[in-house]
Amino acid sequence: MTVVKDTKFDEFLEFPCAFTFKVLGLAHEDLVPQVIATLHQHAGANDYAPTVKPSSKGNYHSVSVSVVVRDKDHIELLYTELGRLELVRYVM
């Protein structure tokens, strides 16, 4: 489980704003749908447009997706919830 420490996003960003999350997970057909479902649950039912790049050996996929975040706590919540997905290895 990913634990998000107290961050300083509020010192560097003006909210609301677009914030790109990069999720590294196992190359599985459910990875992108799970990421999008998590975003819908915690950030609203927007039309997300993820970009998916496979790793060189094809074992992992990097999913980048932009989300409009409300505040620092919203960013931290999304990091935590995305990190809880079973297929996810890292959230950047």
Coordinates of C-alpha atoms in Angstrom, one line a residue:
M1 CA 0.0 0.0 0.0
T2 CA 1.3 3.5 -0.9
V3 CA 1.4 5.9 1.9
V4 CA 1.5 9.6 1.0
K5 CA 3.4 11.8 3.3
D6 CA 2.4 15.4 3.9
T7 CA 3.2 17.2 0.7
K8 CA 3.8 20.8 -0.3
F9 CA 1.6 20.9 -3.4
D10 CA -0.3 23.8 -2.0
E11 CA 2.9 25.9 -2.0
F12 CA 3.5 25.3 -5.7
L13 CA 0.1 25.0 -7.3
E14 CA -2.9 27.3 -7.7
F15 CA -6.1 25.3 -7.3
P16 CA -8.2 24.1 -9.1
C17 CA -5.7 23.0 -11.7
A18 CA -4.9 20.1 -14.1
F19 CA -2.5 17.6 -12.6
T20 CA -1.0 14.7 -14.4
F21 CA -0.7 11.3 -12.7
K22 CA 1.6 8.7 -14.0
V23 CA 0.7 5.2 -13.0
L24 CA 3.1 2.3 -13.5
G25 CA 1.4 -1.1 -13.4
L26 CA 1.4 -4.6 -14.7
A27 CA 0.6 -5.0 -18.4
H28 CA -2.9 -6.2 -18.0
E29 CA -6.1 -5.4 -19.8
D30 CA -7.8 -4.2 -16.6
L31 CA -5.1 -1.6 -15.6
V32 CA -6.5 1.3 -17.6
P33 CA -10.2 0.6 -16.7
Q34 CA -9.3 0.3 -13.0
V35 CA -7.3 3.6 -13.1
I36 CA -10.2 5.4 -14.8
A37 CA -12.8 3.9 -12.5
T38 CA -10.8 5.2 -9.5
L39 CA -10.6 8.6 -11.0
H40 CA -14.3 8.7 -11.7
Q41 CA -15.0 7.7 -8.1
H42 CA -12.7 10.4 -6.5
A43 CA -12.5 13.1 -9.1
G44 CA -15.8 13.0 -11.0
A45 CA -17.0 11.5 -14.2
N46 CA -14.9 13.4 -16.7
D47 CA -13.8 12.2 -20.1
Y48 CA -10.3 11.1 -19.2
A49 CA -7.8 10.5 -22.0
P50 CA -5.1 8.3 -20.7
T51 CA -1.9 7.7 -22.6
V52 CA -0.4 4.2 -22.3
K53 CA 3.2 3.3 -23.0
P54 CA 4.5 -0.3 -22.6
S55 CA 7.8 -1.0 -21.0
S56 CA 10.7 -2.3 -23.2
K57 CA 10.0 -5.9 -22.2
G58 CA 6.2 -5.4 -22.2
N59 CA 5.7 -6.5 -18.6
Y60 CA 4.5 -3.1 -17.4
H61 CA 2.4 -0.2 -18.7
S62 CA 2.8 3.4 -17.9
V63 CA -0.5 5.2 -17.8
S64 CA -0.5 9.0 -17.8
V65 CA -3.7 10.9 -17.2
S66 CA -4.5 14.5 -16.5
V67 CA -7.1 15.3 -13.8
V68 CA -8.5 18.5 -12.5
V69 CA -7.7 18.6 -8.8
R70 CA -9.4 20.8 -6.2
D71 CA -6.7 21.1 -3.6
K72 CA -3.6 19.4 -2.0
D73 CA -5.8 16.9 -0.1
H74 CA -7.4 15.9 -3.4
I75 CA -4.0 15.1 -5.0
E76 CA -2.9 13.1 -1.9
L77 CA -6.2 11.1 -2.0
L78 CA -5.8 10.3 -5.6
Y79 CA -2.2 9.1 -5.1
T80 CA -3.3 6.9 -2.2
E81 CA -6.4 5.4 -4.0
L82 CA -4.5 4.8 -7.3
G83 CA -1.7 3.1 -5.3
R84 CA -4.2 0.7 -3.7
L85 CA -5.0 -0.9 -7.0
E86 CA -3.7 -4.4 -7.2
L87 CA -2.2 -4.0 -10.6
V88 CA -0.4 -0.8 -9.8
R89 CA 3.2 -0.8 -8.7
Y90 CA 4.0 3.0 -8.5
V91 CA 2.1 6.3 -8.8
M92 CA 4.2 9.4 -9.8

